[in-house]
Short mmCIF file of C-alpha atoms and ligand atoms in Angstrom, two decimals:
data_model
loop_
_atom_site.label_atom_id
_atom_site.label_comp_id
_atom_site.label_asym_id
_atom_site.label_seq_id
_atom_site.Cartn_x
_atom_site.Cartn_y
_atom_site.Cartn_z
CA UNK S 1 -47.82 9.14 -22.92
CA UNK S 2 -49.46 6.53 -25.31
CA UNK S 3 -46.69 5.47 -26.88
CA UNK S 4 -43.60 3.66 -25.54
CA UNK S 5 -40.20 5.89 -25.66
CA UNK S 6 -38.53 4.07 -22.84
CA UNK S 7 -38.19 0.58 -24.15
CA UNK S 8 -34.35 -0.43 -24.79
CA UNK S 9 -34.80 -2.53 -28.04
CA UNK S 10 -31.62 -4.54 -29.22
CA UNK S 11 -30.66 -3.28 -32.61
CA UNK S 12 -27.19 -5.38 -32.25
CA UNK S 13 -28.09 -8.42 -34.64
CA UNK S 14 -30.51 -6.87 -37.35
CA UNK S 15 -28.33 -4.94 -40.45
CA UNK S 16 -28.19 -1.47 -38.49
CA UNK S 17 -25.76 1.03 -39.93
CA UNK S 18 -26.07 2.63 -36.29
CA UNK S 19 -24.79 -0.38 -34.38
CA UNK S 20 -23.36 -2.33 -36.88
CA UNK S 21 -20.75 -0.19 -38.74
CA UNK S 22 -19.01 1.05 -35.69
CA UNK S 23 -16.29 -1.57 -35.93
CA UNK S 24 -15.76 0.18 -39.61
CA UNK S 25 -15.07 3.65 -38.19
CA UNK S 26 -14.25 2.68 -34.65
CA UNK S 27 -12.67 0.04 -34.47
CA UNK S 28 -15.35 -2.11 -32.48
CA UNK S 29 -19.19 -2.55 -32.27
CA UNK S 30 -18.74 -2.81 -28.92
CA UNK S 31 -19.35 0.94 -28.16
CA UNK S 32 -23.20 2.77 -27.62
CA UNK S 33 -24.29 4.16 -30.70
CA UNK S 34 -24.94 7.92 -30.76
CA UNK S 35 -23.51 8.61 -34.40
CA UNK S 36 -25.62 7.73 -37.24
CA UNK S 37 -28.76 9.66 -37.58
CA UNK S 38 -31.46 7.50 -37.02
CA UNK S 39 -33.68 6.92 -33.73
CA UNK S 40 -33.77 3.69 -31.51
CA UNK S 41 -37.33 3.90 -31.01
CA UNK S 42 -40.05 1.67 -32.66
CA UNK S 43 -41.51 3.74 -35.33
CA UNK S 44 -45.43 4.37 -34.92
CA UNK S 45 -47.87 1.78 -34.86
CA UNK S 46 -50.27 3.07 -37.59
CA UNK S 47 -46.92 2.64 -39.76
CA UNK S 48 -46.16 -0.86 -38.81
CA UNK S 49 -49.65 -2.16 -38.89
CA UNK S 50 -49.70 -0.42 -42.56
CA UNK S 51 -46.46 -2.49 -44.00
CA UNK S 52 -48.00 -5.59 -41.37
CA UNK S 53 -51.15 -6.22 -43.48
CA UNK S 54 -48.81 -5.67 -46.88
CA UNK S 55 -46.48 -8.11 -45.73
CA UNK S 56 -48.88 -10.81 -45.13
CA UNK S 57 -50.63 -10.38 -48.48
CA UNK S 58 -47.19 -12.00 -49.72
CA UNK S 59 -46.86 -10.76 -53.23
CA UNK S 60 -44.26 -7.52 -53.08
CA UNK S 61 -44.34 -7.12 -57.15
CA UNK S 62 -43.73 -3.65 -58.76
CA UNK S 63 -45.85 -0.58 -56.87
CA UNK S 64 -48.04 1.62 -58.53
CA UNK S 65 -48.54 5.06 -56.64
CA UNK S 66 -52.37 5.53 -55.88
CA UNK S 67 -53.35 9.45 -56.08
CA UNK S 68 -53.84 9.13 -52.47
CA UNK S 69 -49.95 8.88 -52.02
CA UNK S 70 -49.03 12.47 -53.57
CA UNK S 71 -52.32 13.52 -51.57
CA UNK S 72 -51.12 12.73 -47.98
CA UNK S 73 -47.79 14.55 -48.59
CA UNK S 74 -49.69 17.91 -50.13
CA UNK S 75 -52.11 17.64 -46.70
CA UNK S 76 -49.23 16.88 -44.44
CA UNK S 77 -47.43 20.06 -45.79
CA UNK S 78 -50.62 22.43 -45.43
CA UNK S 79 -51.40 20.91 -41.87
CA UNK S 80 -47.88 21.16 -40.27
CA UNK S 81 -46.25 24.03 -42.37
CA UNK S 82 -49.09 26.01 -43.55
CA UNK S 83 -47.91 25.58 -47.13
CA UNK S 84 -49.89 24.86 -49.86
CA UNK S 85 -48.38 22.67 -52.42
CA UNK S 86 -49.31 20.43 -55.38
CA UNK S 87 -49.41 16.85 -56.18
CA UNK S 88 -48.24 17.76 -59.68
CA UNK S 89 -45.09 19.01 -58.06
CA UNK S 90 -43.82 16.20 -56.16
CA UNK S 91 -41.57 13.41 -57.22
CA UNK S 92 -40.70 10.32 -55.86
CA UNK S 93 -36.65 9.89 -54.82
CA UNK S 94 -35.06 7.21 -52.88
CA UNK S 95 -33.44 9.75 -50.42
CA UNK S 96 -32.66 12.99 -49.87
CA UNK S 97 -28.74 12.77 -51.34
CA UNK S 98 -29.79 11.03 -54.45
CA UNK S 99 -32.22 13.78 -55.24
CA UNK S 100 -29.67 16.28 -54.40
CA UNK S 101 -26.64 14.57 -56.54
CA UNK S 102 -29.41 14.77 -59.54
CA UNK S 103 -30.49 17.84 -58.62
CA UNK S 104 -26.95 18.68 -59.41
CA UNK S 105 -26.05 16.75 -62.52
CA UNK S 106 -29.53 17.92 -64.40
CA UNK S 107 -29.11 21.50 -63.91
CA UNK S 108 -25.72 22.62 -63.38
CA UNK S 109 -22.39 21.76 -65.86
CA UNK S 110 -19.15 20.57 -64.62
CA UNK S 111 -16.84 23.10 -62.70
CA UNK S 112 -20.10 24.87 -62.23
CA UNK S 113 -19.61 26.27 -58.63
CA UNK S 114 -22.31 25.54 -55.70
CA UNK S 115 -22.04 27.13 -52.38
CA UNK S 116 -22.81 25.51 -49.01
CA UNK S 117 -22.43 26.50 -45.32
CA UNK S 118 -20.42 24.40 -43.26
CA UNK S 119 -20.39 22.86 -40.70
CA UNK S 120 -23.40 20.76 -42.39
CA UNK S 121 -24.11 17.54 -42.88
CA UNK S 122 -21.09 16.04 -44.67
CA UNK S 123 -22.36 14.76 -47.54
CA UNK S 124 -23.68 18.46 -48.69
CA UNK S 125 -19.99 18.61 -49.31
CA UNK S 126 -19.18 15.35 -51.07
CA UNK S 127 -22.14 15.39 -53.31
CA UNK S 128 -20.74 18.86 -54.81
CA UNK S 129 -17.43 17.22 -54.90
CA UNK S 130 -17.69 13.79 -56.29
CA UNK S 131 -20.36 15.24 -59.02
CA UNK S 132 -17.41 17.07 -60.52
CA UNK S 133 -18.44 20.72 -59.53
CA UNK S 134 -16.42 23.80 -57.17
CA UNK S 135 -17.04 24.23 -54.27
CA UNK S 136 -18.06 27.09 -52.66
CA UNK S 137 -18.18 27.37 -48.36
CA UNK S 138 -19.47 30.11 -46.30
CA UNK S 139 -19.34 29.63 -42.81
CA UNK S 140 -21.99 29.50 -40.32
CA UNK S 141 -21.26 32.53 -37.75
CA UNK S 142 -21.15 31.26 -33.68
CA UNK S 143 -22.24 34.05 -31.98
CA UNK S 144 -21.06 34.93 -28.31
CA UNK S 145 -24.37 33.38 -27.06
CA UNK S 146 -23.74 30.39 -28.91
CA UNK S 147 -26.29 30.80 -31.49
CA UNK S 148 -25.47 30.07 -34.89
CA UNK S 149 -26.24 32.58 -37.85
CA UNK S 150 -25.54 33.00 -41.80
CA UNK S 151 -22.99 35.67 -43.02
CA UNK S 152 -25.04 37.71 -45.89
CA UNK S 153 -21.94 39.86 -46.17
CA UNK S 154 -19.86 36.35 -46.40
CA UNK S 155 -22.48 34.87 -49.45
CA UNK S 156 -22.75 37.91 -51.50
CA UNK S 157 -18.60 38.38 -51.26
CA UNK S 158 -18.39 34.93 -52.99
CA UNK S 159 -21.82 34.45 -54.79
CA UNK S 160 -20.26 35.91 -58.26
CA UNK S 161 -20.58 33.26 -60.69
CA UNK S 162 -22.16 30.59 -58.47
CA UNK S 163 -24.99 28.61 -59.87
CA UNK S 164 -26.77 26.59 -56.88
CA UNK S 165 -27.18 27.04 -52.94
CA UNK S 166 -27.74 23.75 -50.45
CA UNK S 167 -29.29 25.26 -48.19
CA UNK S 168 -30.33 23.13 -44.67
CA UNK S 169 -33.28 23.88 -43.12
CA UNK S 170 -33.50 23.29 -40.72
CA UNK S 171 -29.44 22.42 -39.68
CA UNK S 172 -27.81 19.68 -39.15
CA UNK S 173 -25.18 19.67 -36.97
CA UNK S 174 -26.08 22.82 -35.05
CA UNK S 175 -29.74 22.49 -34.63
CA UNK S 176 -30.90 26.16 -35.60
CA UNK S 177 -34.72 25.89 -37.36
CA UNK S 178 -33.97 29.48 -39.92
CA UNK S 179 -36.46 32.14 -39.31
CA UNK S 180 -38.41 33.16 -41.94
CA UNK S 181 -36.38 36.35 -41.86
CA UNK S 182 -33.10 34.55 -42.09
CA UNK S 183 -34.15 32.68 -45.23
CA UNK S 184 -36.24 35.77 -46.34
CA UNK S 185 -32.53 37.58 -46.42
CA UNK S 186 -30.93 34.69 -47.89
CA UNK S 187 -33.09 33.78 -51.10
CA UNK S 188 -32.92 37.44 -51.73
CA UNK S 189 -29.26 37.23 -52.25
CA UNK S 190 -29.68 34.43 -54.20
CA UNK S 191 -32.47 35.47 -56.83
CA UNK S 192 -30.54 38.41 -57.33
CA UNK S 193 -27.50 36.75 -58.12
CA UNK S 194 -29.40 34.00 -59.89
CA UNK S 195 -28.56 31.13 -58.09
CA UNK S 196 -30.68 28.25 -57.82
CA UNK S 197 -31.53 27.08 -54.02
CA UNK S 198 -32.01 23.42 -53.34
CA UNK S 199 -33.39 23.73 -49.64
CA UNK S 200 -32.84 20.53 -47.87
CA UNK S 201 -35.76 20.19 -45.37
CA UNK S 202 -35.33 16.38 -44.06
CA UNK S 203 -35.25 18.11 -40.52
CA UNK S 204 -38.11 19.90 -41.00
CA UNK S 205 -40.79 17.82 -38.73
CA UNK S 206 -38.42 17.52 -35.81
CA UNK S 207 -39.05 21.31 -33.80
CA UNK S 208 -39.08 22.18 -30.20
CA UNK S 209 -41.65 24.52 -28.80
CA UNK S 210 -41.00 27.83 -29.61
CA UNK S 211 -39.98 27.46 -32.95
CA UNK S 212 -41.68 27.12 -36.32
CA UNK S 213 -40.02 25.35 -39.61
CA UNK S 214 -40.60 27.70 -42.24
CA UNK S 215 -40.08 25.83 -46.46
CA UNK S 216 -38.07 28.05 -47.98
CA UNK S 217 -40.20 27.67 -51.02
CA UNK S 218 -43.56 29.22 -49.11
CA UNK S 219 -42.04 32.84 -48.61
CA UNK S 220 -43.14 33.89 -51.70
CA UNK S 221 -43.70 33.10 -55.06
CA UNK S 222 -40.31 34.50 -56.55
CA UNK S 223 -38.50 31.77 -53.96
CA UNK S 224 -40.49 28.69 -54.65
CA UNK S 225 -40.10 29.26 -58.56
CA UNK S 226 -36.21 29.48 -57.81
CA UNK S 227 -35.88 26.36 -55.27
CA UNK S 228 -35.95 22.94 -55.67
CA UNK S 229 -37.20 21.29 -51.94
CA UNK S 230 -36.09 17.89 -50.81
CA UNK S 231 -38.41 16.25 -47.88
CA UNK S 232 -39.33 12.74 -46.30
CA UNK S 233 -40.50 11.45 -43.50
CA UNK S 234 -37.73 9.14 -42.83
CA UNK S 235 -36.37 11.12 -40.01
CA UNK S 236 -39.75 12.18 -38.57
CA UNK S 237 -40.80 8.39 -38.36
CA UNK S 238 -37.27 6.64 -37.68
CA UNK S 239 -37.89 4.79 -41.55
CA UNK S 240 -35.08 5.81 -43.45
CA UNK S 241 -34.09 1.98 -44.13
CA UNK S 242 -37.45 2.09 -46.29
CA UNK S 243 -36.08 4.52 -48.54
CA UNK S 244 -37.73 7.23 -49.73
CA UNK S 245 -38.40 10.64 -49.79
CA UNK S 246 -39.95 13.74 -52.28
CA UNK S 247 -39.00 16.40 -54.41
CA UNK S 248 -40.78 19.39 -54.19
CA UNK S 249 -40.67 21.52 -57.99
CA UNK S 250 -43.29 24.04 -58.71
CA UNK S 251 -40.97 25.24 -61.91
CA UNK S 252 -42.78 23.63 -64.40
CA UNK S 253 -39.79 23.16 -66.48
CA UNK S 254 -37.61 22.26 -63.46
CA UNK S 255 -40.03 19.82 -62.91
CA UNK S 256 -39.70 18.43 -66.38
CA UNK S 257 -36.21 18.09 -66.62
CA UNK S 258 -35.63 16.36 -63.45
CA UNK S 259 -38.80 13.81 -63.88
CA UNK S 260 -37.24 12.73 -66.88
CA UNK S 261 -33.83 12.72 -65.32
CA UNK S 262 -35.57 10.67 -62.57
CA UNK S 263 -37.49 8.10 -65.52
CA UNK S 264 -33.82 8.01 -67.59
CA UNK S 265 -32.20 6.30 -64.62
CA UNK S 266 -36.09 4.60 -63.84
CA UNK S 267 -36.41 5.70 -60.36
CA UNK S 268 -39.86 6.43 -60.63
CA UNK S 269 -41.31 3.18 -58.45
CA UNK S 270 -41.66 3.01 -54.65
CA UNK S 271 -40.87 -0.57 -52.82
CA UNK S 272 -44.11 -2.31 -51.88
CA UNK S 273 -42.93 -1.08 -48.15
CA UNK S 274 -42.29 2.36 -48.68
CA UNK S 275 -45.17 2.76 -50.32
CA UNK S 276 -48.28 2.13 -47.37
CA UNK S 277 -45.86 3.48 -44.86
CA UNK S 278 -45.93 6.87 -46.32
CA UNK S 279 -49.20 7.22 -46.74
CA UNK S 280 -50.04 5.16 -43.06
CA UNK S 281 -46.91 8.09 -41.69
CA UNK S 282 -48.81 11.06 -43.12
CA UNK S 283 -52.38 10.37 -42.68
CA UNK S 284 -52.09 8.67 -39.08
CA UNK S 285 -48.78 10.17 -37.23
CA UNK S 286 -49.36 12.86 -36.20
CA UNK S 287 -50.15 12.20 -32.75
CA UNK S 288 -47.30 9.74 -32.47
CA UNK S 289 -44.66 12.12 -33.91
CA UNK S 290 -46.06 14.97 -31.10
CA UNK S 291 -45.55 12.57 -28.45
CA UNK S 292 -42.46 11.98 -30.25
CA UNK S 293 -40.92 15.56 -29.79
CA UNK S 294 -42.10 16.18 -26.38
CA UNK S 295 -40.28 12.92 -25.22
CA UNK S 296 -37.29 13.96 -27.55
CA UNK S 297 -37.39 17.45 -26.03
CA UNK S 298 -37.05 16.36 -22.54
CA UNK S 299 -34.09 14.01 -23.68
CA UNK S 300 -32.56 17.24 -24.68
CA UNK S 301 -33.02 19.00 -21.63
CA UNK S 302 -31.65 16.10 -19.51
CA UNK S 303 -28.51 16.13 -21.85
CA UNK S 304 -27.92 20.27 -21.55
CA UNK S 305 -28.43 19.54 -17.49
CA UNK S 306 -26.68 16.58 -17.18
CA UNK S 307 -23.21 18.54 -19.21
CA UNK S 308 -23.74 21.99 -17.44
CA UNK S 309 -23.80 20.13 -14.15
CA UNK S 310 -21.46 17.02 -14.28
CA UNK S 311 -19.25 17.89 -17.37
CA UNK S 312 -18.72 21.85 -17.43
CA UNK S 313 -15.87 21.78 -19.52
CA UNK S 314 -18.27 21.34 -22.48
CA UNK S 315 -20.52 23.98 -23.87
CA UNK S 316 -23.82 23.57 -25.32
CA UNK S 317 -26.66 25.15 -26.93
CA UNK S 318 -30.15 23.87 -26.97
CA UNK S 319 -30.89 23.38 -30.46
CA UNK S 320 -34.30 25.08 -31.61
CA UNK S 321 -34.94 21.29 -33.72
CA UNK S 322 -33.33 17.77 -34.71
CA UNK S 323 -32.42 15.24 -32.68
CA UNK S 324 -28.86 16.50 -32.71
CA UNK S 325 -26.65 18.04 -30.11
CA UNK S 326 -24.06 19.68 -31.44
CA UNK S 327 -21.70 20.30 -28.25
CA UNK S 328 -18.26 22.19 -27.95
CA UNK S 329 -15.39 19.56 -26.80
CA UNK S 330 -12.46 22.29 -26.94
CA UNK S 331 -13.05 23.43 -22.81
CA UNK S 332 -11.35 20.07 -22.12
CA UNK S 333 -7.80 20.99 -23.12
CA UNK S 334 -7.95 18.03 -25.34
CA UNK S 335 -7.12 17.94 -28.84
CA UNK S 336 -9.56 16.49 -31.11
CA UNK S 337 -7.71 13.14 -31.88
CA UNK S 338 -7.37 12.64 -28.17
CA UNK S 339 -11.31 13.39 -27.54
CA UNK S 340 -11.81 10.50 -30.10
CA UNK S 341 -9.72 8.10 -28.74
CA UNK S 342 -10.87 8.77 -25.68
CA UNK S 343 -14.41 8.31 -26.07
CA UNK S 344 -13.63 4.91 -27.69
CA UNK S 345 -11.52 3.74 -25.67
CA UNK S 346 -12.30 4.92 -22.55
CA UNK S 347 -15.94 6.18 -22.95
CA UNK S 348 -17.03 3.19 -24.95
CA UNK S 349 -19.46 5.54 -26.97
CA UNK S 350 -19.55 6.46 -30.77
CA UNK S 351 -20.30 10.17 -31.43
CA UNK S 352 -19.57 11.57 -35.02
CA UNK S 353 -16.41 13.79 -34.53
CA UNK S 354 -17.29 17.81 -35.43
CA UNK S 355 -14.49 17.80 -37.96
CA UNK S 356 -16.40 15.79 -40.40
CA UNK S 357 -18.68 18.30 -40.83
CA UNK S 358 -15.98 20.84 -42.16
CA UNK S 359 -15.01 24.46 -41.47
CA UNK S 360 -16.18 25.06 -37.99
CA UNK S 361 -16.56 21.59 -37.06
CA UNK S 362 -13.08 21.17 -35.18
CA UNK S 363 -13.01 20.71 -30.95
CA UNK S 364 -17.00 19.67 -31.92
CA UNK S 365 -18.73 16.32 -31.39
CA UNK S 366 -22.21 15.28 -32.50
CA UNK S 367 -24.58 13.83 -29.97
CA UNK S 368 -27.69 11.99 -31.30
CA UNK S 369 -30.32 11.77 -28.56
CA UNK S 370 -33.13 10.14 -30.37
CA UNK S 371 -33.07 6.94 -28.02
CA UNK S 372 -34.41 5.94 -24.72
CA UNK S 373 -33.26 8.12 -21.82
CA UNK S 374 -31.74 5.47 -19.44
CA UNK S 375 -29.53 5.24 -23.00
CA UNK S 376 -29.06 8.86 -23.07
CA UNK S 377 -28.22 9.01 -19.38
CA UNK S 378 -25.55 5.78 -20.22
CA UNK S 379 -24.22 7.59 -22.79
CA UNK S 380 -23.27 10.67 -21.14
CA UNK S 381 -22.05 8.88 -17.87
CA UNK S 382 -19.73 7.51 -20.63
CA UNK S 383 -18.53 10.90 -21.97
CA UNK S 384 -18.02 11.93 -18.93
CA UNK S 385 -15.65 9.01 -18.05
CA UNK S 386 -13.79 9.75 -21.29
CA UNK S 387 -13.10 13.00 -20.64
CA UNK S 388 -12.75 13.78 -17.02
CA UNK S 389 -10.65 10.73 -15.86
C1 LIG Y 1 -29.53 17.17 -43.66
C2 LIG Y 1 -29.65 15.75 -44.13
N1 LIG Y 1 -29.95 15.50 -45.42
C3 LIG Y 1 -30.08 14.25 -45.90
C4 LIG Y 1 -29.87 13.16 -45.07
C5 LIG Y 1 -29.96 11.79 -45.65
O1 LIG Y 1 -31.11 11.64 -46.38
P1 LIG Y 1 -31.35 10.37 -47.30
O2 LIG Y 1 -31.07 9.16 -46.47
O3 LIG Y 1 -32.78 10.50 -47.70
O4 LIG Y 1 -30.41 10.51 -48.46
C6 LIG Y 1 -29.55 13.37 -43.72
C7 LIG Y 1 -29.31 12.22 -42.83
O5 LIG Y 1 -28.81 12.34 -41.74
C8 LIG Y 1 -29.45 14.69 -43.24
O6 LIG Y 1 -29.16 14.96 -41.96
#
């Protein structure tokens, strides 16, 4: 390999969420961080010599977004997807959630109802929520093999009257990268009921061999005049402190009603930083973020090996992408207060509990493996303690 996965860096002293907020929701920092998603890996070099040279020019006034920005996104998106998009579609965002609780507030009304799968990523749920609208949950399906699927019969029983779909693809917590089938199946039901699909695809860079991230928006043109896609590469390349991500809206009037929503609040203008490491990400990662997955990939295979053969009273799935393992606690005859305490307390390890990822979520932790494996080896020996003393 020609980049360096193994190197332990000390995050403890520099403003990490990760390994600073533990104390917040654990009761101590004193506990290895496998909770928040973001990687403990340097991101890649082209990136840091990008923001190195803006840094030293010294002057970090307001941005201006060369042509070439919107550019490296469009080729990044034909080159690793196969989809063809246009630089008159994107728009700049923050993050993700932002996008998503604007997304929300532009084009649907209050009490308007939204539907979501769960488990998911909790904010999916809060955003809905705290923006004033119903909420509307089908449940992932856990097949006897494990695999996760969507319940058509499920959406279409409760799509009456719905107005928008957040969709995650590919899924976070349980790591399944939708066929183009399964989302084939899925817009269907929603264009025919007219709901509006926001496809969150912040996951979508992070797939193990074998499997292929399809946009919702590229399956045909009827989808991607229906969707609304939210992407970054803040996940790919471990940035997600630099804030920023883009909206993908080939509806022309879509498009115009949530640029202006974006320009009402004036969230139009990168940070000096955010700026050169997209374009440095995009144009000059790609070899870093293949590297990337095949040493992420191999942390996952240690982890499934390491649980089959020294904690079997887990179960796990390999997850098809994400640097998320989403593993099955309830073998241990514990409840899932006691698995918490215990992996504090005993374990010394901070994994997000399944239950705060909603219906489906309970005797379920979250594993994030994005981090060196001698960390990834530490933090199992620790679950292990936890749960088999
Ligand atoms: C599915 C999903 N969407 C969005 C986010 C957060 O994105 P942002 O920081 O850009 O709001 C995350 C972070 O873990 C995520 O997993």
């Amino acid at each position: 390999m020609s980049y360096d996965f193994e190197a332990v860096i000390d995050r403890s002293n520099n403003y990490s969420a990760k390994w600073s907020e533990m104390d917040k929701k654990y009761g101590s920092n004193d506990l290895l961080p496998m909770w928040v998603a973001d990687m403990d890996f340097k991101t890649a070099p082209c990136i840091i010599d990008a923001m190195r040279e803006r840094l030293e020019q010294g002057i970090y006034g307001y941005t201006t977004r060369p042509d070439s920005y919107n550019e490296s996104i469009v080729n990044w998106a034909a080159r690793r997807y196969g989809w063809e998009i246009k630089s008159d579609w994107l728009i700049f965002s923050p993050g993700v959630i932002p996008s998503v609780s604007l997304i929300i507030q532009e084009m649907t009304e209050k009490n308007d109802k939204i539907m979501i799968q769960e488990p998911v990523y909790s904010p999916f749920n809060s955003v809905v929520k705290d923006n004033g609208r119903e909420l509307v949950i089908s449940p992932l399906v856990k097949l006897e093999d494990g695999n996760y699927v969507m319940d058509y019969e499920d959406i279409e029983s409760k799509i009456k009257d719905v107005k928008m779909f957040i969709l995650c693809n590919p899924h976070n917590p349980v790591g399944r990268v939708w066929t183009k089938e399964e989302l084939q199946n899925l817009g269907d039901i929603c264009i025919k009921h007219n709901v509006k699909v926001i496809s969150d695809e912040i996951h979508s860079d992070i797939i193990f061999n074998g499997h292929k991230h399809t946009p919702f928006a590229s399956i045909n043109e009827e989808f991607a005049q229906n969707s609304i896609t939210c992407m970054a590469p803040t996940k790919t390349f471990n940035i997600a402190g630099l804030q920023m991500s883009q909206v993908v809206l080939p509806n022309e009037e879509d498009y115009k009603r949530l640029d202006s929503a974006f320009a009402r609040i004036d969230i139009r203008r990168n940070n000096a930083f955010s700026l050169v490491a997209t374009e440095a990400a995009y144009n000059h990662g790609e070899e870093w973020l293949d590297e990337f997955i095949v040493y992420l990939e191999g942390n996952v295979d240690f982890a499934i090996k390491y649980i089959e053969e020294n904690i079997p009273s887990l179960k796990v799935k390999k997850p098809e992408g994400t640097y998320l393992l989403w593993v099955d606690f309830s073998g241990t005859g514990l409840s899932d207060e006691e698995v918490a305490k215990a992996l504090v307390e005993e374990g010394k390890v901070a994994l997000n509990n399944g239950t705060s990822f909603g219906i489906g979520g309970k005797g379920y932790q979250r594993i994030n493996l994005a981090c060196p494996r001698v960390m990834v080896e530490d933090g199992l020996a620790r679950i292990k303690k936890a749960i088999t003393k």
